[in-house]
Coordinates of C-alpha atoms and ligand atoms in Angstrom, one line a residue:
M28 CA 18.4 13.7 -59.6
A29 CA 16.4 16.1 -57.4
F30 CA 18.9 16.6 -54.7
K31 CA 17.7 20.1 -53.8
L32 CA 14.0 19.1 -53.7
L33 CA 14.8 16.3 -51.3
A34 CA 16.9 18.6 -49.2
T35 CA 13.9 21.0 -49.0
C36 CA 11.6 18.2 -48.0
A37 CA 14.0 17.3 -45.3
L38 CA 14.1 20.9 -44.0
L39 CA 10.3 20.8 -43.5
A40 CA 10.8 17.9 -41.2
I41 CA 13.9 19.1 -39.4
Q42 CA 13.2 17.3 -36.1
A43 CA 12.7 13.9 -37.7
W44 CA 15.5 14.6 -40.2
V45 CA 18.0 15.5 -37.5
S46 CA 17.4 12.4 -35.6
L47 CA 17.5 10.2 -38.7
A48 CA 20.4 11.7 -40.6
N49 CA 22.6 12.8 -37.8
P50 CA 24.3 10.3 -35.6
L51 CA 25.2 12.9 -33.0
L52 CA 22.4 15.4 -32.5
S53 CA 19.2 13.6 -31.9
S54 CA 18.5 15.6 -28.8
T55 CA 19.2 19.1 -30.0
S56 CA 15.7 19.5 -31.4
D57 CA 14.8 21.9 -28.6
S58 CA 16.9 24.4 -30.5
V59 CA 14.9 24.3 -33.8
S60 CA 13.6 27.9 -33.3
E61 CA 17.1 29.2 -33.6
E62 CA 19.0 29.5 -36.9
L63 CA 20.6 26.1 -37.6
V64 CA 23.8 25.8 -39.5
R65 CA 25.3 22.7 -41.2
T66 CA 28.5 21.5 -39.5
P67 CA 30.2 18.2 -40.3
G68 CA 28.1 16.9 -37.4
G69 CA 24.9 18.1 -39.0
L70 CA 22.5 20.8 -38.1
V71 CA 23.4 22.8 -34.9
P72 CA 22.3 26.2 -33.5
K73 CA 24.5 28.9 -34.9
S74 CA 25.2 30.4 -31.4
S75 CA 26.9 27.1 -30.3
V76 CA 29.6 27.1 -33.1
H77 CA 32.9 28.4 -31.8
A78 CA 36.3 29.1 -33.5
I79 CA 39.3 27.6 -31.7
P80 CA 42.0 30.3 -31.5
E81 CA 45.6 29.2 -32.1
G82 CA 47.0 27.4 -29.1
A83 CA 43.6 27.0 -27.4
R84 CA 42.4 23.6 -26.2
I85 CA 39.1 22.0 -25.4
H86 CA 38.3 20.4 -22.1
H87 CA 35.4 18.0 -22.0
N88 CA 34.2 15.9 -19.1
S89 CA 30.9 14.3 -18.1
T90 CA 29.4 17.7 -17.0
H91 CA 31.1 20.4 -19.0
V92 CA 32.8 21.4 -22.2
Q93 CA 35.2 24.4 -22.2
L94 CA 37.3 26.2 -24.7
I95 CA 40.5 27.3 -22.9
A96 CA 42.9 29.9 -24.4
A97 CA 46.6 29.4 -24.6
D98 CA 47.0 31.7 -21.5
G99 CA 44.5 29.5 -19.5
S100 CA 41.6 31.9 -19.7
I101 CA 38.2 30.3 -20.4
I102 CA 36.8 31.5 -23.7
H103 CA 33.6 29.5 -23.7
S104 CA 32.0 27.1 -21.2
A105 CA 28.8 25.0 -21.5
T106 CA 27.3 22.1 -19.7
T107 CA 27.0 18.7 -21.3
S108 CA 24.4 16.1 -20.5
K109 CA 24.7 12.4 -20.7
K110 CA 21.1 12.4 -21.7
I111 CA 22.0 13.3 -25.2
S112 CA 23.7 10.0 -25.7
T113 CA 21.0 8.4 -27.7
R114 CA 22.6 5.6 -29.6
P115 CA 21.7 6.1 -33.2
K116 CA 20.8 3.5 -35.8
I117 CA 23.9 3.6 -37.8
T118 CA 23.5 0.2 -39.2
G119 CA 20.8 -1.9 -40.7
T120 CA 18.9 0.6 -42.8
P121 CA 19.3 -0.4 -46.4
T122 CA 20.1 2.8 -48.3
S123 CA 17.7 1.7 -51.1
V124 CA 14.7 2.2 -48.9
A125 CA 16.0 5.3 -47.1
P126 CA 17.5 7.5 -49.8
R127 CA 16.0 10.7 -48.5
T128 CA 17.6 10.6 -45.1
L129 CA 21.0 10.0 -46.8
E130 CA 20.4 12.7 -49.4
S131 CA 21.9 15.3 -47.2
G132 CA 24.3 14.2 -44.5
Y133 CA 26.5 11.1 -44.6
V134 CA 26.0 9.9 -48.2
A135 CA 28.9 7.5 -48.2
Y136 CA 30.8 6.3 -45.1
S137 CA 32.6 3.4 -43.5
Y138 CA 32.8 2.8 -39.8
W139 CA 34.8 0.4 -37.6
H140 CA 33.7 -0.3 -34.1
N141 CA 36.6 -1.2 -31.8
T142 CA 35.1 -3.8 -29.6
D143 CA 38.3 -4.2 -27.5
N144 CA 37.5 -2.1 -24.5
T145 CA 40.6 -2.9 -22.5
T146 CA 43.0 0.0 -21.8
N147 CA 45.6 -1.5 -24.1
G148 CA 43.0 -2.0 -26.8
N149 CA 41.9 1.6 -26.9
I150 CA 42.6 3.5 -30.2
A151 CA 45.8 5.6 -29.8
T152 CA 46.3 6.9 -33.3
Y153 CA 44.1 7.2 -36.4
S154 CA 45.3 8.7 -39.6
T155 CA 44.2 8.7 -43.2
T156 CA 45.7 10.2 -46.4
W157 CA 43.6 11.4 -49.4
T158 CA 43.9 13.7 -52.3
V159 CA 41.9 16.9 -52.6
P160 CA 39.3 16.1 -55.3
P161 CA 38.7 18.2 -58.4
T162 CA 36.7 21.3 -57.8
P163 CA 33.0 20.7 -58.5
Q164 CA 31.9 22.0 -62.0
R165 CA 29.0 23.9 -60.6
K166 CA 29.1 26.1 -57.5
D167 CA 25.7 27.0 -56.1
G168 CA 25.9 27.0 -52.4
Q169 CA 26.7 23.3 -51.8
I170 CA 28.7 22.1 -48.8
I171 CA 30.9 19.1 -49.0
Y172 CA 32.8 17.5 -46.1
I173 CA 35.3 14.7 -46.4
F174 CA 37.0 13.4 -43.2
N175 CA 38.2 10.7 -40.9
G176 CA 36.8 10.9 -37.4
L177 CA 36.6 9.3 -34.0
I178 CA 33.4 8.9 -32.0
P179 CA 32.8 7.6 -28.4
A180 CA 30.4 4.8 -27.7
S181 CA 27.9 7.4 -26.3
F182 CA 27.8 9.0 -29.8
D183 CA 27.7 12.4 -28.2
G184 CA 30.7 13.8 -30.0
I185 CA 33.1 13.5 -32.9
L186 CA 36.8 14.6 -33.3
Q187 CA 37.6 15.1 -37.0
P188 CA 40.1 16.6 -39.4
V189 CA 37.8 17.8 -42.1
L190 CA 38.3 18.8 -45.8
Q191 CA 35.5 21.1 -46.8
F192 CA 34.2 22.8 -49.9
G193 CA 31.8 25.7 -49.7
S194 CA 30.8 28.3 -47.1
T195 CA 30.4 26.4 -43.9
P196 CA 29.8 27.6 -40.3
A197 CA 33.6 27.7 -40.0
G198 CA 34.0 30.0 -43.1
G199 CA 35.5 29.1 -46.4
G200 CA 33.9 29.6 -49.8
N201 CA 34.0 28.1 -53.3
Y202 CA 37.3 26.4 -52.7
W203 CA 38.6 23.4 -50.7
A204 CA 39.9 24.1 -47.2
V205 CA 40.9 22.1 -44.1
A206 CA 40.2 22.4 -40.4
S207 CA 40.0 20.3 -37.3
W208 CA 36.6 20.0 -35.6
Y209 CA 35.2 18.8 -32.3
L210 CA 31.5 18.4 -31.9
V211 CA 30.0 17.5 -28.6
G212 CA 26.3 17.6 -27.8
S213 CA 25.1 20.8 -29.4
Q214 CA 28.5 22.5 -29.1
T215 CA 30.8 22.8 -32.1
Y216 CA 34.4 23.9 -32.2
Y217 CA 36.6 24.4 -35.3
T218 CA 40.0 25.7 -36.3
V219 CA 39.9 28.5 -39.0
P220 CA 39.8 26.7 -42.4
A221 CA 43.0 26.9 -44.4
Q222 CA 42.7 26.8 -48.2
V223 CA 44.1 23.8 -50.0
K224 CA 44.3 22.9 -53.7
A225 CA 42.8 20.2 -55.8
G226 CA 45.3 17.4 -56.3
Q227 CA 47.1 18.2 -53.0
S228 CA 47.7 15.2 -50.6
L229 CA 46.3 15.5 -47.1
T230 CA 46.9 13.4 -44.1
G231 CA 44.4 13.8 -41.2
V232 CA 45.8 12.6 -37.9
M233 CA 44.3 12.1 -34.5
S234 CA 46.7 11.1 -31.8
L235 CA 46.3 10.2 -28.1
M236 CA 49.1 12.3 -26.6
S237 CA 48.7 11.2 -22.9
T238 CA 46.3 10.2 -20.3
T239 CA 45.9 11.6 -16.8
L240 CA 44.1 10.4 -13.7
N241 CA 42.0 12.6 -11.5
G242 CA 40.7 10.3 -8.7
P243 CA 39.0 7.5 -10.6
T244 CA 38.5 9.5 -13.7
V245 CA 40.8 9.1 -16.7
S246 CA 41.2 12.0 -19.1
Y247 CA 42.4 11.3 -22.6
H248 CA 44.4 14.1 -24.3
W249 CA 44.1 14.1 -28.1
K250 CA 45.5 16.2 -30.8
S251 CA 43.9 16.5 -34.3
V252 CA 45.8 18.0 -37.2
F253 CA 46.4 17.8 -41.0
T254 CA 50.1 17.0 -41.0
S255 CA 51.0 19.6 -43.7
V256 CA 48.8 22.4 -42.2
P257 CA 49.9 23.2 -38.6
S258 CA 47.1 25.8 -38.2
T259 CA 44.6 22.9 -38.1
A260 CA 46.0 21.6 -34.8
F261 CA 44.2 21.7 -31.5
T262 CA 44.2 19.5 -28.4
L263 CA 41.2 18.1 -26.6
S264 CA 40.9 16.4 -23.3
T265 CA 37.9 14.1 -22.9
T266 CA 36.9 11.6 -20.3
E267 CA 35.3 9.4 -23.0
V268 CA 37.0 6.7 -25.0
F269 CA 36.8 6.9 -28.8
N270 CA 35.8 3.5 -30.0
Y271 CA 34.3 4.2 -33.4
A272 CA 36.5 5.2 -36.4
Y273 CA 34.7 6.8 -39.4
E274 CA 35.7 7.6 -43.0
A275 CA 33.0 9.8 -44.5
L276 CA 31.6 12.0 -47.3
E277 CA 28.9 14.3 -46.2
I278 CA 27.0 16.8 -48.4
Y279 CA 24.4 19.5 -48.0
Y280 CA 22.5 21.6 -50.6
A281 CA 23.9 19.7 -53.5
S282 CA 21.5 20.0 -56.4
G283 CA 23.0 17.3 -58.6
P284 CA 26.2 15.5 -59.5
T285 CA 27.7 18.6 -61.1
D286 CA 27.8 20.1 -57.5
L287 CA 30.2 17.3 -56.5
P288 CA 33.6 16.2 -57.5
T289 CA 33.9 13.6 -60.3
G290 CA 35.4 10.1 -60.1
K291 CA 36.6 8.6 -56.9
T292 CA 38.4 9.6 -53.7
M293 CA 40.6 6.9 -52.1
M294 CA 40.8 7.3 -48.4
S295 CA 44.2 5.5 -48.1
N296 CA 47.2 4.9 -45.8
I297 CA 44.6 4.3 -43.1
T298 CA 46.6 3.6 -39.9
I299 CA 45.1 2.7 -36.5
S300 CA 47.3 1.7 -33.6
T301 CA 46.2 0.9 -30.1
V302 CA 47.6 2.0 -26.7
G303 CA 49.2 -1.4 -26.5
G304 CA 50.9 -0.7 -29.9
T305 CA 49.0 -3.3 -31.9
H306 CA 47.3 -2.8 -35.3
P307 CA 43.9 -4.5 -35.1
A308 CA 42.2 -5.7 -38.3
L309 CA 39.6 -3.2 -39.3
N310 CA 36.2 -4.7 -39.8
W311 CA 34.8 -1.8 -41.8
T312 CA 31.0 -1.5 -42.4
A313 CA 30.6 0.5 -45.7
I314 CA 27.3 2.4 -46.3
S315 CA 26.4 4.6 -49.2
D316 CA 23.4 6.1 -50.9
S317 CA 23.6 3.9 -54.0
V318 CA 20.3 5.1 -55.3
E319 CA 21.8 8.5 -55.9
G320 CA 25.0 6.9 -57.3
F321 CA 27.3 7.3 -54.3
G322 CA 29.6 4.4 -53.5
M323 CA 31.8 3.3 -50.6
S324 CA 33.9 0.2 -50.9
V325 CA 36.5 -1.3 -48.6
V326 CA 39.7 -1.8 -50.6
S327 CA 41.9 -2.9 -47.7
S328 CA 41.0 -3.6 -44.1
S329 CA 44.7 -3.3 -43.0
S330 CA 45.3 -0.9 -40.1
T331 CA 48.8 -0.1 -41.3
N332 CA 48.0 0.9 -44.9
G333 CA 44.3 0.4 -45.3
A334 CA 42.0 2.0 -47.8
V335 CA 38.3 2.7 -48.5
Q336 CA 37.1 4.3 -51.7
I337 CA 34.4 6.9 -52.2
T338 CA 32.7 7.0 -55.6
Y339 CA 30.8 10.2 -56.7
P340 CA 27.6 10.0 -58.8
A341 CA 28.3 10.2 -62.5
Ligands
NAG2 C1 34.2 19.1 -15.4 O1 35.0 20.2 -15.6 C2 34.5 21.4 -15.0 C3 35.4 22.5 -15.5 O2 36.7 22.3 -15.3 C4 34.5 21.2 -13.5 O3 34.0 22.4 -12.9 C5 33.7 20.0 -13.1 O4 33.7 19.8 -11.8 C6 34.1 18.8 -13.9 N1 33.1 17.7 -13.7 C7 33.5 16.5 -13.2 C8 32.4 15.5 -13.0 O5 34.7 16.3 -12.9
NAG3 C1 33.7 -4.5 -22.4 O1 33.0 -5.3 -23.4 C2 32.4 -6.5 -22.8 C3 31.9 -7.4 -24.0 O2 31.5 -6.6 -25.1 C4 31.3 -6.0 -21.9 O3 30.7 -7.2 -21.4 C5 31.9 -5.2 -20.8 O4 30.8 -4.6 -20.0 C6 32.6 -4.0 -21.4 N1 33.3 -3.3 -20.3 C7 33.3 -1.9 -20.3 C8 34.1 -1.3 -19.1 O5 32.7 -1.2 -21.1
NAG4 C1 50.8 7.9 -44.2 O1 50.4 8.4 -42.9 C2 51.4 8.8 -42.1 C3 50.8 9.2 -40.8 O2 50.2 8.1 -40.2 C4 52.2 10.0 -42.7 O3 53.2 10.3 -41.8 C5 52.7 9.6 -44.0 O4 53.3 10.7 -44.6 C6 51.6 9.1 -44.9 N1 52.1 8.6 -46.2 C7 51.8 9.1 -47.3 C8 52.4 8.5 -48.5 O5 51.1 10.1 -47.5
NAG5 C1 32.3 -7.5 -38.7 O1 31.2 -6.6 -38.6 C2 30.0 -7.2 -39.0 C3 28.9 -6.1 -39.0 O2 29.1 -5.1 -38.1 C4 29.6 -8.3 -37.9 O3 28.4 -8.9 -38.3 C5 30.8 -9.3 -37.9 O4 30.6 -10.2 -36.9 C6 32.1 -8.6 -37.7 N1 33.2 -9.6 -37.9 C7 34.2 -9.6 -37.1 C8 35.3 -10.6 -37.4 O5 34.4 -8.9 -36.1

């Protein structure tokens, strides 16, 4: 398997590749002259990646995104544009004919689209439990991200508790670590990664804490955290509704299966509840780069104890 060669080819065609492989960033191609770094949301300019200090929160509305410190001071502010909300083709491309676009990026994922757009039907909690996989046999600069995440219908952002391996824009190294991330447009925010061990159980939880009204505009206040790692917590207010749930394995710079864990990772204990307190059936769509030996299968579509399984190439 020529993972690295394919990744290099992809780099030569960054613009095409970004829009193909990355559900979120199809309009950031104006930044290609700047150094790009590989976040869980794909390639973004290094200067737009920001650490979230303890106690800070993110404020996102239709015109701005701001990082606000615990004392209320604004650490970072940027404008957002609705123009970036190009709906990606997340379905319909058979992986067998598009292995290259999946080679780096989302190589195995499942998503569920919540089609109930009533207030009571909105997603209010989304959690998933998984075990930190074995450390890859070979360590040569690869990045691995495993996460559950929530995405709005505009596809301009993702909220995600992320398990990472490797040196990412958030830090880390040749060990597993966890952090919460929010990516919106070309801006990326993360909590400082905290080291975890192979075999440790993780539960990534996103919860709608409250909603507030400002005139006609509803703001949704979310918290993302790994339950056993309080330093991964931050809160986000956004005026968008999250109506896509993702379970994903994302990789960069992997030169072969020995750069990856072995066996399978069960994304389990999947729980989704709505504002109205119901547990909708989850109609997952599973997609994987089967040509390279990745697998993603739906084990249970329950939203009280559901499971999807990632298989690594042998
Ligand atoms: C978005 O938030 C910013 C910063 O708080 C504020 O200046 C702006 O007026 C808000 N935009 C809208 C459309 O409410
Ligand atoms: C809700 O979904 C229905 C059917 O998919 C659609 O016709 C309607 O425009 C949607 N409403 C909102 C507010 O998005
Ligand atoms: C299942 O997830 C819930 C959060 O939704 C968590 O509190 C619980 O500990 C998890 N169960 C296991 C066995 O990890
Ligand atoms: C489940 O999703 C598939 C593909 O997205 C769609 O074709 C099908 O109609 C959905 N089924 C239900 C029951 O929502």
